[in-house]
CSV table of C-alpha atoms and ligand atoms in Angstrom, one decimal:
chain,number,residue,atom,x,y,z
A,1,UNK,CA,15.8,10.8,-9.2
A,2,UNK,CA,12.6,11.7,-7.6
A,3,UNK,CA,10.3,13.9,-10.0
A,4,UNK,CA,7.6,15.5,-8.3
A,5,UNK,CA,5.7,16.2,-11.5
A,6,UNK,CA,6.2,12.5,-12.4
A,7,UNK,CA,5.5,11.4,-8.9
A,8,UNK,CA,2.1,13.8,-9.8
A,9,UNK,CA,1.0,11.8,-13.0
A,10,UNK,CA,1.6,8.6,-11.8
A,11,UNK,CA,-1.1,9.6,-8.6
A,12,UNK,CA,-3.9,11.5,-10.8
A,13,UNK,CA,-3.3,8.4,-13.5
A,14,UNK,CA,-3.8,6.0,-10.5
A,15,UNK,CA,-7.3,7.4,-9.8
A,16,UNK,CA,-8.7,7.7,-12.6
A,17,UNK,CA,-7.8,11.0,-14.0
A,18,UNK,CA,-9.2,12.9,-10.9
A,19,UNK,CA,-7.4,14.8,-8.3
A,20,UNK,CA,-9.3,13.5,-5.5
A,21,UNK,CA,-8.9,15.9,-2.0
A,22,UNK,CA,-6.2,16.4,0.0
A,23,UNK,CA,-2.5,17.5,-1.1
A,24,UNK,CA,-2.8,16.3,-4.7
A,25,UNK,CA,-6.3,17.7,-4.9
A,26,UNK,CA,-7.7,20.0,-7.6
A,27,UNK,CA,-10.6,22.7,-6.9
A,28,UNK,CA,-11.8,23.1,-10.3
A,29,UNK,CA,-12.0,19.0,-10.7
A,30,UNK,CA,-13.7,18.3,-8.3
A,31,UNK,CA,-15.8,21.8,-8.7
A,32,UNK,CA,-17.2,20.3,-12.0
A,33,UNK,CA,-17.4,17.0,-11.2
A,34,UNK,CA,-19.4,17.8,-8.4
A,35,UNK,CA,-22.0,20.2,-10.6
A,36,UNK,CA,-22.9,16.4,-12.9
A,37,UNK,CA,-22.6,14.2,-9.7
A,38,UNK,CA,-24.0,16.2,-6.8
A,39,UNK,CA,-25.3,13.0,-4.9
A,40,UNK,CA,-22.6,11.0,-2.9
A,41,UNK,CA,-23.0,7.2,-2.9
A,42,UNK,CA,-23.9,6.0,0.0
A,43,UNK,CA,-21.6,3.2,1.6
A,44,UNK,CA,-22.8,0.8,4.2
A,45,UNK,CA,-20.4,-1.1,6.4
A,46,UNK,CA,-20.6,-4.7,7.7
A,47,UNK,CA,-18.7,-5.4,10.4
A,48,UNK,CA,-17.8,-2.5,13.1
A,49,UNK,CA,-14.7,-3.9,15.0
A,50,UNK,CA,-11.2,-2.0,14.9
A,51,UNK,CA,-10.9,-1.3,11.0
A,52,UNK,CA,-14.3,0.0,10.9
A,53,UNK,CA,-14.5,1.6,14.0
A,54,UNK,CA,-10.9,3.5,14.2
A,55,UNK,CA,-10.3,4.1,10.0
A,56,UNK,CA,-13.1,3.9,7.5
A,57,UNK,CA,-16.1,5.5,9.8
A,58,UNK,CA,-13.4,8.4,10.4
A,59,UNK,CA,-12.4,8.2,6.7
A,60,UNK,CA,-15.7,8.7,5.5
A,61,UNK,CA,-16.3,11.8,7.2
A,62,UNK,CA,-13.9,13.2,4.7
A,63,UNK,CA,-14.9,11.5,1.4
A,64,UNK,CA,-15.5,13.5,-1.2
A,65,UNK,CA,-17.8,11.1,-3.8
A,66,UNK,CA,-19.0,8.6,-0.9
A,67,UNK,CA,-20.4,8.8,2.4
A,68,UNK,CA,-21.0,6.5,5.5
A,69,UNK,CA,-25.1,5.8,5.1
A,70,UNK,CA,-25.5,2.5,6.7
A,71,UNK,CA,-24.2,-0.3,9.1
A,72,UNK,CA,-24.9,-3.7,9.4
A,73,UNK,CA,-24.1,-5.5,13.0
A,74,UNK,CA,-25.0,-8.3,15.3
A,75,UNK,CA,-24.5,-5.7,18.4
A,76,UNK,CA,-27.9,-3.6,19.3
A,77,UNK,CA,-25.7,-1.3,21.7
A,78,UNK,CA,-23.1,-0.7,18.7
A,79,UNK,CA,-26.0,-0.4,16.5
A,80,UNK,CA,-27.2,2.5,18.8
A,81,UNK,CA,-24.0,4.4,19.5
A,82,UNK,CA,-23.4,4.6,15.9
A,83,UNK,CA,-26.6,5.8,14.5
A,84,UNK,CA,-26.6,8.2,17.4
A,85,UNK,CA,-23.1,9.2,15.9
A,86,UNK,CA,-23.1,9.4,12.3
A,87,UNK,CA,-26.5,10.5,12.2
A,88,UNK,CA,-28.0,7.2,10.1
A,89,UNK,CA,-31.6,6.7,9.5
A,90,UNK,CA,-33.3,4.4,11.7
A,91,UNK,CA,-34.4,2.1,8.2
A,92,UNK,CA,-30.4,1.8,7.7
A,93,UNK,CA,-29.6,0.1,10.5
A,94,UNK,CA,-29.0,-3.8,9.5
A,95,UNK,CA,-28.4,-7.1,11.2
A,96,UNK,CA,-27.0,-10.4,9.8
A,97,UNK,CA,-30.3,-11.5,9.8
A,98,UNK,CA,-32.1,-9.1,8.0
A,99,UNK,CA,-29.2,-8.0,5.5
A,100,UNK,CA,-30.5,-8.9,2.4
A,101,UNK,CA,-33.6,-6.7,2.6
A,102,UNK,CA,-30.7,-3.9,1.7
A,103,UNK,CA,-31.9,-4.6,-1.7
A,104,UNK,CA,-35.0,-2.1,-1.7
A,105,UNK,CA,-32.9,0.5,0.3
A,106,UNK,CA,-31.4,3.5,-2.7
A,107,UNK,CA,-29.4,4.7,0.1
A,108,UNK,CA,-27.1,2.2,-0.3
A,109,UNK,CA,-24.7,1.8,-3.3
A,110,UNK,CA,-21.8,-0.3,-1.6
A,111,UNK,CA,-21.5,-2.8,0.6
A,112,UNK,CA,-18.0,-2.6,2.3
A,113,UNK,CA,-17.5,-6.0,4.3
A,114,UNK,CA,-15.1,-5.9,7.4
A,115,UNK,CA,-15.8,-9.3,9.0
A,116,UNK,CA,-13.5,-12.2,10.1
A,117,UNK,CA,-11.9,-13.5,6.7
A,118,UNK,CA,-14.2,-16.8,6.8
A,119,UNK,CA,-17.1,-14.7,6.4
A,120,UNK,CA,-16.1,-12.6,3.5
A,121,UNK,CA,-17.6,-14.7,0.7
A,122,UNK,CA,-21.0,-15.3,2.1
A,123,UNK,CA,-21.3,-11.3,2.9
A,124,UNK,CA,-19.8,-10.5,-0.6
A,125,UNK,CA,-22.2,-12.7,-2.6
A,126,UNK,CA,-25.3,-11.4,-0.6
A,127,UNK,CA,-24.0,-8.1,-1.0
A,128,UNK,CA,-24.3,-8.5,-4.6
A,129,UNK,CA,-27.4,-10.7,-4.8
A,130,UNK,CA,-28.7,-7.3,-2.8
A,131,UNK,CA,-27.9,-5.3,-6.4
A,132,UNK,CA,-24.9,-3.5,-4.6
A,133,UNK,CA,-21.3,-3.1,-5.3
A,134,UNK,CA,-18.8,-4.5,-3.0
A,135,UNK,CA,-15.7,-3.6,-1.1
A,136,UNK,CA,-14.4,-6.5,0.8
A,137,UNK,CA,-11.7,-6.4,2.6
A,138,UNK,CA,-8.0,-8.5,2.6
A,139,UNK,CA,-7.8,-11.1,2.2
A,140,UNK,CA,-10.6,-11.6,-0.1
A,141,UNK,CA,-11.4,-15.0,0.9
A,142,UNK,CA,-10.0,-17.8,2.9
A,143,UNK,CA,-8.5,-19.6,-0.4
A,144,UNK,CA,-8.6,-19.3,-4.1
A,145,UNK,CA,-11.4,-21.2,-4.3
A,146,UNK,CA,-14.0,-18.8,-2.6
A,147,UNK,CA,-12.2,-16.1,-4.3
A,148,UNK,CA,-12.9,-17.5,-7.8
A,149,UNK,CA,-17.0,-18.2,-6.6
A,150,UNK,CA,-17.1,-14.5,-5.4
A,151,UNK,CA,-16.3,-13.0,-8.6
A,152,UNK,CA,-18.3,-15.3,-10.5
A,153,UNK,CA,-21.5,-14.7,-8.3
A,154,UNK,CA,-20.4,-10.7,-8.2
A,155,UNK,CA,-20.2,-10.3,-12.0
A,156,UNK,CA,-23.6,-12.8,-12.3
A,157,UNK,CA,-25.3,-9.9,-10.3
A,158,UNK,CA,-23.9,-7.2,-12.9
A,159,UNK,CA,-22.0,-5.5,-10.4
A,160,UNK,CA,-18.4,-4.9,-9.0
A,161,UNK,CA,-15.9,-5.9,-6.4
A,162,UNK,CA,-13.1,-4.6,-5.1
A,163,UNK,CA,-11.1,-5.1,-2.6
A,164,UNK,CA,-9.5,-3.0,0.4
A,165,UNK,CA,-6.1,-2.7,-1.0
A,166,UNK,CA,-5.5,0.9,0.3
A,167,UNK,CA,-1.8,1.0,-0.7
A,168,UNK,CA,-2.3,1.8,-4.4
A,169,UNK,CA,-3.5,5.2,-2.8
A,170,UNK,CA,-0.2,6.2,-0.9
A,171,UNK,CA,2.2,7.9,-2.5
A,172,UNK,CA,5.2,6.5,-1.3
A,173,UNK,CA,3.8,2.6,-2.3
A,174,UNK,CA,3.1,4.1,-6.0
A,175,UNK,CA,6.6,5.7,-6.1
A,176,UNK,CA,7.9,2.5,-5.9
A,177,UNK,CA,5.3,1.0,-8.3
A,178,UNK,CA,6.5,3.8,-11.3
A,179,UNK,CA,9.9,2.9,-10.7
A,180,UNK,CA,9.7,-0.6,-10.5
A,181,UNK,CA,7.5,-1.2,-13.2
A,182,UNK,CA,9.1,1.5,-15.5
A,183,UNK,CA,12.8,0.2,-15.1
A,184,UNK,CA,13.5,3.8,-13.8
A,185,UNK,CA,17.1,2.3,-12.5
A,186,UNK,CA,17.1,-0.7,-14.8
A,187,UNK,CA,15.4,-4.3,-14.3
A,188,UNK,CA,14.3,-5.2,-10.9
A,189,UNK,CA,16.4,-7.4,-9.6
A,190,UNK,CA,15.9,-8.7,-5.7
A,191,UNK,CA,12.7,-7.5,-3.6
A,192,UNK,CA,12.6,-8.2,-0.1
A,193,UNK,CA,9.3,-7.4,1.7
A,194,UNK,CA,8.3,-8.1,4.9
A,195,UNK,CA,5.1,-7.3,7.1
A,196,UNK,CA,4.4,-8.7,11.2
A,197,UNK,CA,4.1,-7.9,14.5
A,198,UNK,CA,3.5,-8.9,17.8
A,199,UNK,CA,-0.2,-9.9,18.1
A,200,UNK,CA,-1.6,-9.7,21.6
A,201,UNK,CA,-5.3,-11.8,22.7
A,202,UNK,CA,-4.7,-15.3,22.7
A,203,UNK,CA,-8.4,-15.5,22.6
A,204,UNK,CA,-9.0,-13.5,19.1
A,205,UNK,CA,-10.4,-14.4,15.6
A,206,UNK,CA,-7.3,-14.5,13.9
A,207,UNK,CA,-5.4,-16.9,15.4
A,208,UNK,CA,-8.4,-19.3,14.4
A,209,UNK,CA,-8.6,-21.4,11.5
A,210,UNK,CA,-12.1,-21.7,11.2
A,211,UNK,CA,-12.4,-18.2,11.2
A,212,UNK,CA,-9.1,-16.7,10.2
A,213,UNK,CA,-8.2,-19.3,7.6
A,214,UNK,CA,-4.6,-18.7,8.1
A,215,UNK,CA,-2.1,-16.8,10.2
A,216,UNK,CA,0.5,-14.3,9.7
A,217,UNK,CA,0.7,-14.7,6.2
A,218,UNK,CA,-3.4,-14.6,5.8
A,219,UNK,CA,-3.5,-11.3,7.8
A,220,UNK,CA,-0.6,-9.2,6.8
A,221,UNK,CA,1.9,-11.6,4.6
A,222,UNK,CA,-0.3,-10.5,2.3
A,223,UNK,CA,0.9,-7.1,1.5
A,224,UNK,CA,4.3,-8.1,1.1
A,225,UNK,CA,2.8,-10.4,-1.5
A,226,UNK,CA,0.9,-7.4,-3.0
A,227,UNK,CA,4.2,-5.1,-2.5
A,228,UNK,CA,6.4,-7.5,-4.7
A,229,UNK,CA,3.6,-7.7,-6.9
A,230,UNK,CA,3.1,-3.7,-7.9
A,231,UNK,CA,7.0,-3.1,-7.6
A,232,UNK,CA,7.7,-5.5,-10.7
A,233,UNK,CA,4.5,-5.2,-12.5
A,234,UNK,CA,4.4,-9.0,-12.3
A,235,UNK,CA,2.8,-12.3,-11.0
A,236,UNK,CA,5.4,-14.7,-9.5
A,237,UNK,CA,5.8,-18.4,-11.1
A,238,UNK,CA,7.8,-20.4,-8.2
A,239,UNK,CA,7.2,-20.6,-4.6
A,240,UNK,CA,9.5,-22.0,-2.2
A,241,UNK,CA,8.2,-21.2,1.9
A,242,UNK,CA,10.0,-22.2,5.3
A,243,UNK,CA,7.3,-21.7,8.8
A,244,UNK,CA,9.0,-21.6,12.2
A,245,UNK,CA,6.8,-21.5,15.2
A,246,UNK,CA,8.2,-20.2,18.6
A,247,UNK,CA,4.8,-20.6,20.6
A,248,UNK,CA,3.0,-23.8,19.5
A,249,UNK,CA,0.4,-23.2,22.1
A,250,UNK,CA,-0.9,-19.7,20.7
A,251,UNK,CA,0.1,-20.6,17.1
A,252,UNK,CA,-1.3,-24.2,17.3
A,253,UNK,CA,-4.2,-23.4,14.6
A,254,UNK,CA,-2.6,-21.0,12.2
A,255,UNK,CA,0.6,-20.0,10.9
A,256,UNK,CA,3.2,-17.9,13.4
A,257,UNK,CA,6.2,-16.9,11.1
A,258,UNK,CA,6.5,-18.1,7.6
A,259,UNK,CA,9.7,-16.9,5.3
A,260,UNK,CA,9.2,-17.7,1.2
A,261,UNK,CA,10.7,-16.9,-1.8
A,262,UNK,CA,9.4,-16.4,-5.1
A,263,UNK,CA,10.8,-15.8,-8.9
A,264,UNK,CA,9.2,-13.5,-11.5
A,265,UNK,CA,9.1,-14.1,-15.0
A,266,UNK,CA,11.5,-11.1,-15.9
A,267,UNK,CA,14.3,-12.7,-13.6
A,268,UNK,CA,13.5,-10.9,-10.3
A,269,UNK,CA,13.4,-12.9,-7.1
A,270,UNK,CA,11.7,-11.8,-4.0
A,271,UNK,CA,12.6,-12.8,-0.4
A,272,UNK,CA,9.5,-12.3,2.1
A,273,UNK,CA,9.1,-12.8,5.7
A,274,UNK,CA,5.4,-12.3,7.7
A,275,UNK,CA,5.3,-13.1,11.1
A,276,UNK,CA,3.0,-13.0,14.2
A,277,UNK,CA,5.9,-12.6,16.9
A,278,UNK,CA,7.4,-9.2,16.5
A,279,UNK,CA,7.2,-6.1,14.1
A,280,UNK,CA,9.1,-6.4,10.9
A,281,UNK,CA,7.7,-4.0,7.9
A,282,UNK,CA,9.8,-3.5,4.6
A,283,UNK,CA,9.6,-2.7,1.4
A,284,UNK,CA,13.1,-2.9,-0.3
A,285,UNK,CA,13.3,-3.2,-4.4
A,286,UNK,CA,16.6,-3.3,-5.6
A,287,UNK,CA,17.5,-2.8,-9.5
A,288,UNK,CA,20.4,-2.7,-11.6
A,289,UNK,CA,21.0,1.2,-10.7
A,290,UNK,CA,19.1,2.2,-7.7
A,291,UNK,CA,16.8,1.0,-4.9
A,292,UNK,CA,13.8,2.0,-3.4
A,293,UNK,CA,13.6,1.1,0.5
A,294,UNK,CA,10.3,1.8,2.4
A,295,UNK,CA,10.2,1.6,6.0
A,296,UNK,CA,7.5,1.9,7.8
A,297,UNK,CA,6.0,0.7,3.9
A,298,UNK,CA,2.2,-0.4,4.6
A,299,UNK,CA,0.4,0.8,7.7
A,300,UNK,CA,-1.5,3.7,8.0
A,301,UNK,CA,0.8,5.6,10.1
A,302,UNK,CA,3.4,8.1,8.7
A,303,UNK,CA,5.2,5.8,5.7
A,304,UNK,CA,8.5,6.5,4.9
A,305,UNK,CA,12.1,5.8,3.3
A,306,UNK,CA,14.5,6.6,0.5
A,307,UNK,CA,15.5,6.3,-3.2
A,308,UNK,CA,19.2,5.8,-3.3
A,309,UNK,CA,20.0,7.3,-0.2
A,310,UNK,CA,17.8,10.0,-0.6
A,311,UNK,CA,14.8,10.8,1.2
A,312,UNK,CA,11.3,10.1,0.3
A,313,UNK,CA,9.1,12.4,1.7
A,314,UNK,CA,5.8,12.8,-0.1
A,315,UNK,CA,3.0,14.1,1.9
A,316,UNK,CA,1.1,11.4,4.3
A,317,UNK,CA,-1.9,10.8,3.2
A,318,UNK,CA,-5.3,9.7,4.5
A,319,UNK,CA,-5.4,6.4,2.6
A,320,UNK,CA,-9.0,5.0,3.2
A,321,UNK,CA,-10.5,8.5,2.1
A,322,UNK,CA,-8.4,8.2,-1.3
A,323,UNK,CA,-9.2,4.4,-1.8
A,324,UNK,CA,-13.0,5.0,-1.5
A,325,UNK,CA,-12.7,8.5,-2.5
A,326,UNK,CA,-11.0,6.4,-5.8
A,327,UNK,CA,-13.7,3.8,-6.2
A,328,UNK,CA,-16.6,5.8,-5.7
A,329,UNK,CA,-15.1,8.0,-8.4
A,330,UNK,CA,-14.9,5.2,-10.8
A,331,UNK,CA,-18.6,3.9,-10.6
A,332,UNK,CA,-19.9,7.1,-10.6
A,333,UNK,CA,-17.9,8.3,-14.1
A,334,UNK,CA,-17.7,4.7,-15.4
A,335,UNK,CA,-13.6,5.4,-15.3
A,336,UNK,CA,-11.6,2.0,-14.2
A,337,UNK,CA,-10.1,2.5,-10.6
A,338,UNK,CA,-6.8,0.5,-11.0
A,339,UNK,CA,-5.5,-2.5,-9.5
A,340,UNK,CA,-8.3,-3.0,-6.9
A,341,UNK,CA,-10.8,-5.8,-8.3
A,342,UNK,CA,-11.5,-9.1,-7.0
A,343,UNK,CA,-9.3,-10.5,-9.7
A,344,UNK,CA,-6.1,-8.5,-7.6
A,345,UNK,CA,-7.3,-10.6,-4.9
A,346,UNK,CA,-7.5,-14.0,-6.5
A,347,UNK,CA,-3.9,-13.6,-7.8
A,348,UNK,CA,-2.9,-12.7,-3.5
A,349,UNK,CA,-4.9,-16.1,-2.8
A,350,UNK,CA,-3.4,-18.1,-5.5
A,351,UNK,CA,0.2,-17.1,-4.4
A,352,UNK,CA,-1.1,-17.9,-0.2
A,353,UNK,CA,-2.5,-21.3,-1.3
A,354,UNK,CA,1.1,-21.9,-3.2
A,355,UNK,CA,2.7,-20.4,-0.2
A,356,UNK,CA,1.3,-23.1,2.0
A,357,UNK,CA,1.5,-26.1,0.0
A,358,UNK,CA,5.1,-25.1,-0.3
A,359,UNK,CA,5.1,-25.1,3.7
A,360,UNK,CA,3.1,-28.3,3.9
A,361,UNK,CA,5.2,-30.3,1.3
A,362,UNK,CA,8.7,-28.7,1.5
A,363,UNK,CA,8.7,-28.4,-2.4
A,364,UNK,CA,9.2,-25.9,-4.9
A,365,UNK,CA,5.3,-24.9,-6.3
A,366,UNK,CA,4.6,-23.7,-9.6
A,367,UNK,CA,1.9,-21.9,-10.0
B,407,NAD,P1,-12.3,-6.9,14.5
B,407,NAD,O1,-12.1,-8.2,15.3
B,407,NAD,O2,-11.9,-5.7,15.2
B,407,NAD,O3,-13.8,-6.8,14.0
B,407,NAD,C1,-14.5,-7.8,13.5
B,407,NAD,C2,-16.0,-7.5,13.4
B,407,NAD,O4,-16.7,-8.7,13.0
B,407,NAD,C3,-16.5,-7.2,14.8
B,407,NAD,O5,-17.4,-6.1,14.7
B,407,NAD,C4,-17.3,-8.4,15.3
B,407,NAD,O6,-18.4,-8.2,16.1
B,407,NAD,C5,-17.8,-9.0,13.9
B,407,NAD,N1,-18.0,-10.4,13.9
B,407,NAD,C6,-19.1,-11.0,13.4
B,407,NAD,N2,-19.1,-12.3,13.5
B,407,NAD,C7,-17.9,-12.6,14.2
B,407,NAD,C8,-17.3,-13.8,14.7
B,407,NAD,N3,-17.9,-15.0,14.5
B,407,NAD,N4,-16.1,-13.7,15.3
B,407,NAD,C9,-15.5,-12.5,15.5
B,407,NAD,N5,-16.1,-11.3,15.0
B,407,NAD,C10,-17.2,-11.4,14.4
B,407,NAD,O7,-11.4,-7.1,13.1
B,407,NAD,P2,-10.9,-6.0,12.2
B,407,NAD,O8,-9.5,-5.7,12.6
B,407,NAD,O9,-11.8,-4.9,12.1
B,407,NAD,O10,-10.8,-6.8,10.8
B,407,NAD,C11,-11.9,-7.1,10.0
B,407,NAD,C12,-11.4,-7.4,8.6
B,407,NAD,O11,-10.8,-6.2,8.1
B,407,NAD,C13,-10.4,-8.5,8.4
B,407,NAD,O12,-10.7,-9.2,7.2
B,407,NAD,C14,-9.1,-7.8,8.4
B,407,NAD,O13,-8.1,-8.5,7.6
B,407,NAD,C15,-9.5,-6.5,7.6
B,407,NAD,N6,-8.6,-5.4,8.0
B,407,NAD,C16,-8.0,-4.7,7.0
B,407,NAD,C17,-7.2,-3.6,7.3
B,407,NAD,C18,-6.6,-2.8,6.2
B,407,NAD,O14,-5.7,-2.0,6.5
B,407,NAD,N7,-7.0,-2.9,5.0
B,407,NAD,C19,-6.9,-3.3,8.6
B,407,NAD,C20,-7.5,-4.0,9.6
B,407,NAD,C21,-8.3,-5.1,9.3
């Protein structure tokens, strides 16, 4: 059964020992953490389209440990309205151009990139080059590959990446995580996750392969990937994958549906649908005693669902504050922020890259 207290651990052991703000949060934590730490770190973003614009800019007006000091755009107008906003200092105010001159600025301590996909690795590696950690966002890269060079060039620089995995911050997501990984109802047994939706502008980014790298499965796939990964504590060795494409005009650079399958070392099997043609979003983990079944499971809306036919209702939180709340935490005490780094990443891009070889060649892959 549901155990608050348990359900309490679990959260304060998932950032790092602190009760950031909000429901789970603890005055006299973050009292004397603030007395050692008073200055916030100062967070730039790169990128100001719909993620920046509508969640993190909003999210960091309630951080606790970071704060939004910077921006980094291609648009003078956008450049305008959001210095005029946030109150940033003229010398913060980047463009692609002149990014890398971020190096001599102490305002900044992170860089968090929220470009198109193909653009990730370039920004991330400058980022670091620049002597500032990074927050990139999902996916981390537009194959394995780049993911592997990223973390190889981020560690080179001595600093850290992580990526914008904000679900290992909502309560409901790491309620299925302690009882998946614990056994609480016995051995996992059959996940089925699922992530899509109808995607409108025929004209946009992601339904580009130069840009997007991939459809569906690149943009939101990728959390059921994550979601079978945190509910069993393990990385998948067998891919099987099936695509099916309703609209081969819109769909003809990058995937539209895609169904796979993968098996887990400890016997589990997930089943996994992402698609770009209506809204699907699931989370169901099914052991030998109990299931968990999220629904909605991974957007930032209300998330909901049950344990064995009982309700789930922990409080909704704001999960961009907690993540960089989390991270921001972890560089400034030197504590590990969990399950976030670029090596999370690179195990999501290992299984997409398996996922669509399996498409391509109709085969079983082993990764
Ligand atoms: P968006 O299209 O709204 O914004 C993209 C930004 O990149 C815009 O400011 C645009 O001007 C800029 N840009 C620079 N060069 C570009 C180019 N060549 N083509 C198009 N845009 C260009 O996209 P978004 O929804 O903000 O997504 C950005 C990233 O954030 C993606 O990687 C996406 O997967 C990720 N994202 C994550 C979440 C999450 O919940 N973690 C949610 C949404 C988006």
């Amino acid at each position: 059964m549901i155990d608050r207290r348990n359900f309490s651990k679990t959260f304060m052991a998932t950032l790092g020992s602190v009760a950031i703000s909000n429901p789970l949060f603890s005055k006299e934590l973050l009292y004397d953490f603030k007395k050692s730490n008073p200055k916030k770190l100062g967070i730039a973003l790169v990128g100001l389209g719909n993620y920046s614009k509508n969640q993190l800019a909003p999210a960091l007006e309630k951080t606790e440990f970071c704060e939004l000091k910077g921006i980094v755009t291609g648009t003078p107008s956008k450049a305008k309205t959001w210095q005029a906003k946030y109150n940033l200092s003229e010398k913060n105010i980047y463009n692609y151009e002149n990014f890398d001159s971020i190096a001599s600025n102490p305002d900044i301590d992170i860089v968090y990139i929220v470009l198109p996909n193909s653009m990730h690795k370039e920004y991330t590696i400058r980022a670091a080059k620049a002597g500032k950690h990074v927050i990139c966002e999902k996916p981390m890269a537009m194959n394995s590959i780049e993911a592997e060079e990223m973390i190889s060039e981020v560690a080179k620089a001595g600093k850290k990446l992580f990526i914008g995995y904000r679900l290992h911050y909502e309560p409901h997501n790491i309620e299925a995580m302690r009882i998946g990984q614990n056994q609480v109802f016995g051995k996992v047994k059959i996940l089925n996750c699922s992530f899509g939706f109808r995607i409108g502008d025929p004209t946009q980014w992601r339904l580009k392969y130069s840009l997007a790298g991939g459809g569906a499965l690149m943009d939101v796939g990728i959390y059921a990937i994550q979601a079978a990964r945190y509910s069993t504590g393990e990385m998948p060795f067998a891919i099987t994958a099936q695509e099916y494409k309703t609209d081969k005009v819109k769909f003809s650079e990058v995937d539209e549906t895609i169904f796979w399958q993968m098996e887990f070392p400890s016997g589990a099997v997930a089943s996994c649908i992402t698609t770009y043609a209506s809204y699907i979003e699931r989370l169901y983990l099914s052991s030998e005693r109990g299931f968990v079944d999220l629904s909605p499971a991974y957007s930032y809306g209300s998330i909901g669902g049950q344990v064995r036919r009982k309700p789930l209702d922990f409080t909704q939180v704001n999960q961009q504050q907690l993540h960089m709340d989390g991270i921001s935490y972890s560089l400034q005490t030197g504590t590990k922020a969990k399950n976030i780094y670029g090596d999370e990443g690179l195990k999501d891009m290992n299984i997409i890259d398996a996922i669509y070889k399996a498409v391509a060649t109709g085969e079983k892959v082993i990764i």
